[in-house]
Short mmCIF file of C-alpha atoms in Angstrom, two decimals:
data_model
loop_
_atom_site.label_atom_id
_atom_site.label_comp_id
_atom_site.label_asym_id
_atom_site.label_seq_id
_atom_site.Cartn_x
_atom_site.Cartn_y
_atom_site.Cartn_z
CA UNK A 1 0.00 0.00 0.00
CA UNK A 2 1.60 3.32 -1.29
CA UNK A 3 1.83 5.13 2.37
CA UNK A 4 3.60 7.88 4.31
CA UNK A 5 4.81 6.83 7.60
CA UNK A 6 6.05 8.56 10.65
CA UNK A 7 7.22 7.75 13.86
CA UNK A 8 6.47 7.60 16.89
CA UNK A 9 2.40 8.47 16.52
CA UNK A 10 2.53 10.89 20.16
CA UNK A 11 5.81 11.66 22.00
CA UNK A 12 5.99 13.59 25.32
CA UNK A 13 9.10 14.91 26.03
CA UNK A 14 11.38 17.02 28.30
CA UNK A 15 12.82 20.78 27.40
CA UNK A 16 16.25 20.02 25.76
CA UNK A 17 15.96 16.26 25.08
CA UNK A 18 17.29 15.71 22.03
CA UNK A 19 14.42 13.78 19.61
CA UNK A 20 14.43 12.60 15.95
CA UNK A 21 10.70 12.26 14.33
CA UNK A 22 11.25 9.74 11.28
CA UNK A 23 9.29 9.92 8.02
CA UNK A 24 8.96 7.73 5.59
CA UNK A 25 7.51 6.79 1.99
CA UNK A 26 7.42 3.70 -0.22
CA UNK A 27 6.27 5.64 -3.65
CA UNK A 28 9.33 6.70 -5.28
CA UNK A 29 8.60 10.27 -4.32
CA UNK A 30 11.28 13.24 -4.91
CA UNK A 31 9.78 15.55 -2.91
CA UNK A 32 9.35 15.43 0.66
CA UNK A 33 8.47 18.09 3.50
CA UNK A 34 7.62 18.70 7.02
CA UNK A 35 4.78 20.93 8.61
CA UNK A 36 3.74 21.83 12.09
CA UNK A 37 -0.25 22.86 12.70
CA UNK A 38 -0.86 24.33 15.62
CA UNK A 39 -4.76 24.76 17.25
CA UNK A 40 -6.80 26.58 14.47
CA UNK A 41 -4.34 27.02 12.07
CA UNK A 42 -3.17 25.60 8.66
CA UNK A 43 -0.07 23.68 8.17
CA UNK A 44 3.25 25.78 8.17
CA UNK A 45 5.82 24.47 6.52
CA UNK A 46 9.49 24.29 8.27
CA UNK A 47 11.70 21.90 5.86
CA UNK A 48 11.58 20.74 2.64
CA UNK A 49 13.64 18.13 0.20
CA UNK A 50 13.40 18.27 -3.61
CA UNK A 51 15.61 15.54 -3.55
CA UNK A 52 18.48 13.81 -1.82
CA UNK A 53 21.02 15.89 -0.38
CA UNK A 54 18.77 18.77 -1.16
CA UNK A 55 16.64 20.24 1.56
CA UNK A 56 15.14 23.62 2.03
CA UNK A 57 13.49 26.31 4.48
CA UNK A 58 10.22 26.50 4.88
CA UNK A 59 8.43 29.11 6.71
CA UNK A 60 9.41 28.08 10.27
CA UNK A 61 12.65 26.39 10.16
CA UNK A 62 13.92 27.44 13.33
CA UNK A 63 14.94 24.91 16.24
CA UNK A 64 14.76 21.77 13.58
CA UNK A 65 16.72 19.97 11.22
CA UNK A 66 16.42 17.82 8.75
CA UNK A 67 18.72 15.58 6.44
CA UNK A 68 17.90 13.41 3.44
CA UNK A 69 20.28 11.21 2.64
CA UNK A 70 18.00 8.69 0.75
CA UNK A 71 15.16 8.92 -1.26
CA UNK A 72 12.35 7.08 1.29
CA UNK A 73 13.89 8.66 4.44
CA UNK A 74 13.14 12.76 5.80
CA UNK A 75 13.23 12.75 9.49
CA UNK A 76 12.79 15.48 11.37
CA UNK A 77 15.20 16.47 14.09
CA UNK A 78 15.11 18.77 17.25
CA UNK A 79 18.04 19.20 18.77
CA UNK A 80 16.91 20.83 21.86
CA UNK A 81 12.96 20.89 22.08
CA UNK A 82 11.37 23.77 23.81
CA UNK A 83 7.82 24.40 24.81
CA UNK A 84 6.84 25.88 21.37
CA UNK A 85 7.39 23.19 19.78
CA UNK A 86 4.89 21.46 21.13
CA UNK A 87 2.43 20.96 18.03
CA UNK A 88 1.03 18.64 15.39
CA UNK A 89 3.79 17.52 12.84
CA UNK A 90 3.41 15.72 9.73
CA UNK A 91 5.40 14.44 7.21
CA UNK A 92 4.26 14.56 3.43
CA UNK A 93 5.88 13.67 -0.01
CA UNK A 94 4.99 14.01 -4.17
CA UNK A 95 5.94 13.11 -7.11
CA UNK A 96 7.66 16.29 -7.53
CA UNK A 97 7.79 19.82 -6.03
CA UNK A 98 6.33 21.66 -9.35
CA UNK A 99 3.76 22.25 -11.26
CA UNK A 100 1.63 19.15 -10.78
CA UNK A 101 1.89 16.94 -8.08
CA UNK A 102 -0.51 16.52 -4.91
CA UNK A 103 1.31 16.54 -1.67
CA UNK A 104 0.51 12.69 0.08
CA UNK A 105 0.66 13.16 3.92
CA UNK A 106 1.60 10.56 6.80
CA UNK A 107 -0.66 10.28 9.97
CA UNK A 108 0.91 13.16 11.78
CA UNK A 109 3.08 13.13 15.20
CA UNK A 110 1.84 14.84 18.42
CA UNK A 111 4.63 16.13 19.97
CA UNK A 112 4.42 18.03 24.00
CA UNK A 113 7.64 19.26 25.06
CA UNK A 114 7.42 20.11 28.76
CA UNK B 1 -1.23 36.14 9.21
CA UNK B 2 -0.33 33.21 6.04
CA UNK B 3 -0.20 33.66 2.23
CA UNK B 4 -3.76 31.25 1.01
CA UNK B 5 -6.06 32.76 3.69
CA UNK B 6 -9.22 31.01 2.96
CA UNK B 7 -12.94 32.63 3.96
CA UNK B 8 -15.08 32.24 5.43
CA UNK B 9 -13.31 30.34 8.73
CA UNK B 10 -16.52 28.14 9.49
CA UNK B 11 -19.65 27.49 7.35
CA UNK B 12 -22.65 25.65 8.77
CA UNK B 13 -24.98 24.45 5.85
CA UNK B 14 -27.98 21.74 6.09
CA UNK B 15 -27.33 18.51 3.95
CA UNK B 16 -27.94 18.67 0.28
CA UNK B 17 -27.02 22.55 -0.15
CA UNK B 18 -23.69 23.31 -1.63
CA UNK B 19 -21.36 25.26 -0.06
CA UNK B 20 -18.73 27.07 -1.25
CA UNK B 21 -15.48 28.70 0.23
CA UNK B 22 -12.81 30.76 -0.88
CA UNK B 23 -9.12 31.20 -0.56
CA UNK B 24 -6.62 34.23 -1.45
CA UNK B 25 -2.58 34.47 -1.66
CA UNK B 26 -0.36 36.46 -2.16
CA UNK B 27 2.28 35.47 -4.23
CA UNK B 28 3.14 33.67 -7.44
CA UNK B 29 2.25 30.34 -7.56
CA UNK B 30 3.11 26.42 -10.02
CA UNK B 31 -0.47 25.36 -9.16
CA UNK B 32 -2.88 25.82 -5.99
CA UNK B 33 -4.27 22.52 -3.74
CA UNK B 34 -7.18 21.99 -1.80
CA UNK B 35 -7.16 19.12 0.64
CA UNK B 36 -9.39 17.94 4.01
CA UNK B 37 -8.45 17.37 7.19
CA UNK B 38 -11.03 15.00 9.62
CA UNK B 39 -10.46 16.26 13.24
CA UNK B 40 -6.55 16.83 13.46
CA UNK B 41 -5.96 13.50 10.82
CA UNK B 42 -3.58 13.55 8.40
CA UNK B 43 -4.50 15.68 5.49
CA UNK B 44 -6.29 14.12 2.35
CA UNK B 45 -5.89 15.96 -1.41
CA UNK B 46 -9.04 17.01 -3.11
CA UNK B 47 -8.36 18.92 -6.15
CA UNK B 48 -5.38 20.67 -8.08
CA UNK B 49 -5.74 23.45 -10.36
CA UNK B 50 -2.38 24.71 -12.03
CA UNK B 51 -1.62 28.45 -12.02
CA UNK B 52 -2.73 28.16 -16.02
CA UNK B 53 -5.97 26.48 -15.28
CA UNK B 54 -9.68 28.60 -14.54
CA UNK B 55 -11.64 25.70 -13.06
CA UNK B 56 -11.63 22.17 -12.39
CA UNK B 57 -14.16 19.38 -11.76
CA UNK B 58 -13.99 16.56 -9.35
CA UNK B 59 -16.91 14.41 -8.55
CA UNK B 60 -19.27 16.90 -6.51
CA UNK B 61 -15.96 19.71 -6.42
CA UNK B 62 -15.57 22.39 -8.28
CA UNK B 63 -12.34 24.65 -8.09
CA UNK B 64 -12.34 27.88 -10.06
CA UNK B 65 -8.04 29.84 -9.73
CA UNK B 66 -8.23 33.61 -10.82
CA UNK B 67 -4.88 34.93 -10.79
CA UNK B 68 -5.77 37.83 -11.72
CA UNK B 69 -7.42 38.63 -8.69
CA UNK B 70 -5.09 35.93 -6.85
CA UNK B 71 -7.88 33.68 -5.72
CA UNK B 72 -9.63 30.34 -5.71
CA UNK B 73 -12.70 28.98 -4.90
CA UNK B 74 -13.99 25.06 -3.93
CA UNK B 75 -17.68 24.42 -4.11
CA UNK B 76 -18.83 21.17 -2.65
CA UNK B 77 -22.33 20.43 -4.50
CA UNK B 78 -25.38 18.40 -2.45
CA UNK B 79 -23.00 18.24 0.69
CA UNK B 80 -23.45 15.31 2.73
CA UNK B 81 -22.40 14.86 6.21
CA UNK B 82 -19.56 12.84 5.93
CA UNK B 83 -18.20 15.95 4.07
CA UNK B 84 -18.16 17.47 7.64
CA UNK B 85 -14.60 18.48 7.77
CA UNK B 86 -11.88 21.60 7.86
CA UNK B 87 -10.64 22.48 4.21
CA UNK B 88 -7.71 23.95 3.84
CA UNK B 89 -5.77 25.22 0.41
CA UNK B 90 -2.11 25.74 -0.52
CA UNK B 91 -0.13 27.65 -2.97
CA UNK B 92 2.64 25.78 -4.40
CA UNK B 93 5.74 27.96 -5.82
CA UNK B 94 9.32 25.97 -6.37
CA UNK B 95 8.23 23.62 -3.65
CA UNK B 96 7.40 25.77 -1.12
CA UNK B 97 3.97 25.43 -0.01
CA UNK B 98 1.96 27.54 1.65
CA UNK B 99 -0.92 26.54 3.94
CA UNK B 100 -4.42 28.62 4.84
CA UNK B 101 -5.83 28.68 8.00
CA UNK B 102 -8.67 26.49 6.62
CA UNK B 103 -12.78 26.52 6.89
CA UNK B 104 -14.55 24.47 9.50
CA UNK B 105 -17.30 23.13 7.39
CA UNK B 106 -20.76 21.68 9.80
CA UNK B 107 -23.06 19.47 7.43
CA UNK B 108 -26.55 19.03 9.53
CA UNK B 109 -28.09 15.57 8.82
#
């Protein structure tokens, strides 16, 4: 089944604990990207990959990072959560980041940082 | 507040009536998206229009992109309430995508 995954599904964590969010996608996609929604917003976009070894800023890029060193594989990386960062995060990839493609999205990962 | 603001932010309409909502950016854009979201689930695409395109037809959606006027619109014909949902759209421009806050759409049985 063509699928976006991400782990782990909810995650509480401490201030400062260093945590890694891993994506995932089995349909040959070039593009992937990460987004954060927060209570009655839209989706804001902090990283994204056109392709391996290539990865971009979003919107919100600050206090994550993000590496894509194959095809399948975007994970998401704080390197010292704080408070804000609590949120809903998910992971979505496409056939391509241009003119044409729909965005497929994984389950999403709720994240608390205390 | 975000490029792709869409209006109105909830719409409460009685099954069978269409409803219709409406989203506005900013800047240029490769193609616009519409997708639904069921209570804080994963997002599902709806419809793509390409900045080239006037309107689209999917099923019971309609998308119309005037870029003229840098705007879309969805209309959902003879809602049902399993189309109870938030709708969000997003701008697409050399991969960066841009997110609206979304409309809370209520369809009364």
């Amino acid at each position: 089944e063509a699928q976006v995954t991400q782990n782990p599904r909810y995650l509480i964590t401490v201030t400062g604990k260093k945590l890694t969010v891993t994506c995932s996608q089995n349909m040959n996609h070039e593009y992937m990207s990460w987004y954060r929604q927060d209570p009655g917003l839209g989706l804001r976009q902090i990283y994204y990959s056109m392709n391996v070894e290539v990865t971009d800023k979003g919107d919100v890029p600050e206090g994550y990072k993000v590496s894509r060193k194959e095809k399948r594989n975007f994970p998401l990386i704080l390197e010292s959560p704080s408070p804000n960062q609590t949120s809903l995060y998910f992971c979505a990839s496409s056939l391509g980041g241009g003119v044409s493609y729909e965005q497929y999205f994984g389950p999403g990962t709720r994240l608390t940082v205390t | 507040s975000q490029q792709g603001e869409e209006d109105p932010q909830a719409l409460s309409i009685q099954e069978g009536e269409n409803a219709t909502m409406n989203c506005s950016y900013k800047t240029s854009i490769n193609n616009l998206q519409w997708y639904r979201q069921n209570s804080g689930r994963g997002l599902v695409h709806l419809i793509l229009i390409r900045s080239n395109e006037r309107e689209k037809h999917s099923g019971r959606l309609r998308v119309t992109l005037d870029t003229s006027k840098k705007s879309s619109s969805l209309l959902i014909t003879a809602s049902r309430a399993a189309d109870t949902a938030s709708y969000f759209c997003a701008t697409v421009w050399r991969g960066k995508s841009t997110f609206g806050d979304g409309t809370t759409l209520t369809v009364k049985p």
